[in-house]
CSV table of C-alpha atoms and ligand atoms in Angstrom, one decimal:
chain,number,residue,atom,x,y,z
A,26,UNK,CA,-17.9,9.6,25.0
A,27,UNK,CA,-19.1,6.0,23.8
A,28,UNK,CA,-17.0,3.1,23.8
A,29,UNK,CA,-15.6,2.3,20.8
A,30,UNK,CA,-16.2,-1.1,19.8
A,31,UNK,CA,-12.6,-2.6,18.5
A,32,UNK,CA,-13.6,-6.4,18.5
A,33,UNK,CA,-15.6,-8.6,16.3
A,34,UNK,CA,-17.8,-10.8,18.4
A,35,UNK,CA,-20.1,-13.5,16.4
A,36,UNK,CA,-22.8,-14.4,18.2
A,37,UNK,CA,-24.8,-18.2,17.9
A,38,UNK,CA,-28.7,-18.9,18.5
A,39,UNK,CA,-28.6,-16.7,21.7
A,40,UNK,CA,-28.5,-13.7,19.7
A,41,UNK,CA,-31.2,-11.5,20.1
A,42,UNK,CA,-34.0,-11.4,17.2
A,43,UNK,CA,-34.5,-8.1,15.6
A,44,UNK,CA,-37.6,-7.7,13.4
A,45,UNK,CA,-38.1,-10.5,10.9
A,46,UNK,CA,-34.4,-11.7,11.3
A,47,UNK,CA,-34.4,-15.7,11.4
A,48,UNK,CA,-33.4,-16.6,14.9
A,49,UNK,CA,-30.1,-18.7,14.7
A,50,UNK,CA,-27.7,-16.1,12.2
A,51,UNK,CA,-24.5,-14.3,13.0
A,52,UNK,CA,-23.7,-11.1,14.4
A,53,UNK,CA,-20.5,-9.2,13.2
A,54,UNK,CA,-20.0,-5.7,15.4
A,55,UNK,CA,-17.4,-3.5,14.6
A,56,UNK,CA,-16.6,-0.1,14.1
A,57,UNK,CA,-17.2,1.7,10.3
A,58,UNK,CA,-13.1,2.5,10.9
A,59,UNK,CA,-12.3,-0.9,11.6
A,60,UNK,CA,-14.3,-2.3,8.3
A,61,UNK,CA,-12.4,0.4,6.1
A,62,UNK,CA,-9.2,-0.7,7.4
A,63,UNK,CA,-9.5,-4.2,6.6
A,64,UNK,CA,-11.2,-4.0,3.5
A,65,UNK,CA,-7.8,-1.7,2.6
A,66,UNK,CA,-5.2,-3.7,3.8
A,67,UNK,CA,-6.4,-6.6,2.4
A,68,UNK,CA,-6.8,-5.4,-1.5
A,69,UNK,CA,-3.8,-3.1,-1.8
A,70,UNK,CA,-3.5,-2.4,-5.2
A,71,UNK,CA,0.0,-2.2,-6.7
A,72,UNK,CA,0.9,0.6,-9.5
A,73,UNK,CA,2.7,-0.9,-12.4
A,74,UNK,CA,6.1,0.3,-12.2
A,75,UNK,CA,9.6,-1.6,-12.2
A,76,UNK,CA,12.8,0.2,-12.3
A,77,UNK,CA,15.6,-2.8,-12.6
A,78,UNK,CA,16.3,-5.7,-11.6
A,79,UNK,CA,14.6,-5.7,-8.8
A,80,UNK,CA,11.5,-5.5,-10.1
A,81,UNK,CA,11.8,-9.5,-12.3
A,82,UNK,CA,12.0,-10.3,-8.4
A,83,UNK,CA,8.5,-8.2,-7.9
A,84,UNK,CA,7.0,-10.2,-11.2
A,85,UNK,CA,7.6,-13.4,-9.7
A,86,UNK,CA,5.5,-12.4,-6.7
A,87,UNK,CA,2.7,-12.3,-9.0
A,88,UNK,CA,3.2,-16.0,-10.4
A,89,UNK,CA,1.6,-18.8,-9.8
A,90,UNK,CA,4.9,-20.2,-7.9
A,91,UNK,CA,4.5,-17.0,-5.1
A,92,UNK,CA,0.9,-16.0,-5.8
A,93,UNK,CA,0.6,-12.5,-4.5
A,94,UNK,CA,-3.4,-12.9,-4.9
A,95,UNK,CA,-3.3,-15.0,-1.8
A,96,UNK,CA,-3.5,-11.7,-0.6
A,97,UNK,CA,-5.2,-9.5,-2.2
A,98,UNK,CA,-2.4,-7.6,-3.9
A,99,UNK,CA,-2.8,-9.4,-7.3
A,100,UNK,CA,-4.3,-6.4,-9.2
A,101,UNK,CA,-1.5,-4.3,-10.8
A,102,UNK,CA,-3.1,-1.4,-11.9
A,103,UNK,CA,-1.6,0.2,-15.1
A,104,UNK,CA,-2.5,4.1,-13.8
A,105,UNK,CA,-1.6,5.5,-10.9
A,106,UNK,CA,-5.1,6.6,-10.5
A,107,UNK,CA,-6.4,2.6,-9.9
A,108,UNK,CA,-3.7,2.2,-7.0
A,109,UNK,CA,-3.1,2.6,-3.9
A,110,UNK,CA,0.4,1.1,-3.3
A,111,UNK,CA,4.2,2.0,-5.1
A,112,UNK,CA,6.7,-0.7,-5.0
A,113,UNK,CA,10.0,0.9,-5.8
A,114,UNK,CA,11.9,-1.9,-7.8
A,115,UNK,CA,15.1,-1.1,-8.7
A,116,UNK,CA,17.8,1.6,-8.0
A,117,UNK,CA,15.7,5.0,-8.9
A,118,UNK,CA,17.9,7.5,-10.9
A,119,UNK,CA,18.2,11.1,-10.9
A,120,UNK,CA,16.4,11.2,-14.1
A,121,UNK,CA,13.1,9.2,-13.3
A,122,UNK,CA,13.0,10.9,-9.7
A,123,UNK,CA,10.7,13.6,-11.0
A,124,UNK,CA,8.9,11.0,-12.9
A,125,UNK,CA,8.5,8.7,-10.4
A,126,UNK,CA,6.9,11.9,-8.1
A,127,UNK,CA,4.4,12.5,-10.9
A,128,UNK,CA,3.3,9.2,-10.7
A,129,UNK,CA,2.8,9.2,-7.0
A,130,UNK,CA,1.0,12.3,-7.1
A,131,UNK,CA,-1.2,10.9,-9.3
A,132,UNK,CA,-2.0,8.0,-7.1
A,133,UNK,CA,-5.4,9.0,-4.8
A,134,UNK,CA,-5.6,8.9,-1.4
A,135,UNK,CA,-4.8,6.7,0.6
A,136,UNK,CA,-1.3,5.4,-0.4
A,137,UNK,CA,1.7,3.5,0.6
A,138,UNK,CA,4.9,2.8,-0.7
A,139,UNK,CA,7.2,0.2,-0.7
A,140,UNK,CA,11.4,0.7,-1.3
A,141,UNK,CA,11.9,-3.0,-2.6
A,142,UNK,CA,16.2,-4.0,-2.8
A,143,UNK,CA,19.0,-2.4,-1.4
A,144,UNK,CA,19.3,0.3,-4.3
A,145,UNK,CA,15.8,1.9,-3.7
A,146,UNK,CA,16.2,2.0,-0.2
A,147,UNK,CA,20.0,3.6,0.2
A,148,UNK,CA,21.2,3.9,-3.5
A,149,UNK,CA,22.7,0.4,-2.8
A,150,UNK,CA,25.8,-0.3,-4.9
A,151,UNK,CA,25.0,2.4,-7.3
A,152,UNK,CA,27.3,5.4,-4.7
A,153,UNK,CA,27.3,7.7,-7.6
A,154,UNK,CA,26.0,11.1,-9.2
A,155,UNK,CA,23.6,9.7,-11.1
A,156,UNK,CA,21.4,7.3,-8.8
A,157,UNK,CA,19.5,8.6,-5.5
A,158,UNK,CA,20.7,7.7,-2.5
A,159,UNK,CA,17.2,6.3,-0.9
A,160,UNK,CA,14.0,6.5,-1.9
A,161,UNK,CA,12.7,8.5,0.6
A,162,UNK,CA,14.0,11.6,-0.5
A,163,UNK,CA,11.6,11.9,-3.3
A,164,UNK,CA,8.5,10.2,-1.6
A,165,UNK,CA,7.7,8.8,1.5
A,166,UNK,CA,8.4,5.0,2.4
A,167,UNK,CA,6.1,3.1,4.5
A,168,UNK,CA,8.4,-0.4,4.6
A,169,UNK,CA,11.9,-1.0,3.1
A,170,UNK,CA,13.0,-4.0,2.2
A,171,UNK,CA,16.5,-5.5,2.2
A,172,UNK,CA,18.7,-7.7,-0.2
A,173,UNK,CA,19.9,-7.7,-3.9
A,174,UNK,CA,17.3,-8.4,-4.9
A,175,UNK,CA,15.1,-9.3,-2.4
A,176,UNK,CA,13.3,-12.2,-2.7
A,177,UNK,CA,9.4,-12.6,-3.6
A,178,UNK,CA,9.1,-14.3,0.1
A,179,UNK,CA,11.1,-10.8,1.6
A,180,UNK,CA,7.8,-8.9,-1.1
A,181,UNK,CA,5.8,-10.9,0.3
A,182,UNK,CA,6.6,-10.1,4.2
A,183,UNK,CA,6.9,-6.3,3.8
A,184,UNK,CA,3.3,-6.5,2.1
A,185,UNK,CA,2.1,-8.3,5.1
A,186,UNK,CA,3.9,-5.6,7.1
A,187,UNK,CA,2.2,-2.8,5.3
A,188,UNK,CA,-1.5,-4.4,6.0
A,189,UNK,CA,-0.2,-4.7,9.6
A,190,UNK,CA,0.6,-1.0,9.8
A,191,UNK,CA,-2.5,0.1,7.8
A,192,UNK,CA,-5.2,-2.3,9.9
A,193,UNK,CA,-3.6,-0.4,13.1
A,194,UNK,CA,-3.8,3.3,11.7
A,195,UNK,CA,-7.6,3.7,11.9
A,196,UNK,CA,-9.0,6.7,10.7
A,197,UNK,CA,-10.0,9.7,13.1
A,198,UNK,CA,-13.7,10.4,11.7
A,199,UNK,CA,-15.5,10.6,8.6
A,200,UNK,CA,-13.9,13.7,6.9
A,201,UNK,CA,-10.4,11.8,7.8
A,202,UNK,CA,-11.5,9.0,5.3
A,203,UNK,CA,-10.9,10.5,1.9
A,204,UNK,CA,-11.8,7.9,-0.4
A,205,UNK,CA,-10.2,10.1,-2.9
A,206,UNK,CA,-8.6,12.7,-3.5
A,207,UNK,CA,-6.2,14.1,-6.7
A,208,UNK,CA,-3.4,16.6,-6.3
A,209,UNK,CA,-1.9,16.7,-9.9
A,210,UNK,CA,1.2,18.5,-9.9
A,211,UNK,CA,2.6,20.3,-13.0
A,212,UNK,CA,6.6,18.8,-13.7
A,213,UNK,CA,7.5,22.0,-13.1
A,214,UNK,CA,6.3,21.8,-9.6
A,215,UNK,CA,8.4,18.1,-9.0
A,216,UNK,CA,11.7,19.8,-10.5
A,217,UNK,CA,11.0,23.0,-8.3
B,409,LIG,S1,19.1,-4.2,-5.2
B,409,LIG,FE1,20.2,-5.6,-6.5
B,409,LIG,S2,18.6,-6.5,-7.8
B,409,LIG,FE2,17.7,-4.7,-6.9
B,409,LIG,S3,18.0,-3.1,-8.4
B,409,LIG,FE3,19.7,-3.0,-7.0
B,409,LIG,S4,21.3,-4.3,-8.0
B,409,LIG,FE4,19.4,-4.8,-9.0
């Protein structure tokens, strides 16, 4: 079994010279896993979608004050089908549960989501019938992050946590790499 090759290693005028190549460039060697992982942790792709108050505290991110394109996270994509990351923002009710499902499933592979405040991640103040009690019972959360609200900085860090966690979870081989894939579910099918 070769060696996988997990570091990048640049290489000055000692570099060997291959073919034609001018004696003197760089040398970048990685693995194709490595280059994937990078390339999508560092242009996550956030799906338009703010529940409450929490989610004025997600706008700010994007100013100019906070500047969420410092990295790469900038692009908030109007469909589901242009992202690749959910920020919950805001307590989720009962009623936009199946809603906020459809929307999910409609998001291609790979995806993350993050439950932004202390309502989307445990129902927060909200301890009644008509709010869900976390999140995670209608999709899966990658990061959670505290306060009411949380602050653009607290965005920020769980952001930076997600890229952490997606740089490390490499993918297996080829046919693991799903650039994309579409699993539209009928409503019927999210109330079931
Ligand atoms: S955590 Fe606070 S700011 Fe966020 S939705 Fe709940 S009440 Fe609003």
């Amino acid at each position: 079994m070769p060696k996988r090759v997990e570091t990048v290693v640049l290489h000055d005028s000692s570099t060997p010279v291959f073919g034609d190549v001018q004696k003197g460039g760089s040398v970048v060697l990685t693995s194709v896993e490595t280059l994937i992982s990078q390339a999508r942790a560092n242009s996550l792709w956030p799906v338009t979608f703010g529940l409450a108050c929490c989610a004025i505290e997600m706008m700010a991110t994007a100013g100019s004050r906070f500047d969420i394109a410092r990295f790469g996270s900038e692009a908030f994509r109007a469909t589901p089908r242009q992202a690749d990351v959910m920020i919950i923002a805001g307590r989720l009710s009962k009623k936009m549960a199946p809603v906020l499902r459809q929307i999910y499933d409609q998001m291609p592979e790979p995806k993350w989501v993050i439950s932004m405040g202390a309502c989307a991640s445990s129902g927060g103040v909200y301890n009644n019938y008509a709010i869900v009690q976390g999140a995670d019972q209608v999709v899966p959360v990658d990061v959670y992050v505290p306060g009411c609200p949380p602050s653009p900085d607290a965005l920020i860090y769980a952001i930076l946590k997600l890229q952490e966690k997606i740089k490390r979870g490499r993918a297996k081989s080829f046919a693991d790499l799903r650039l994309t894939e579409l699993k539209p579910r009928t409503i019927e099918e999210v109330h079931a």
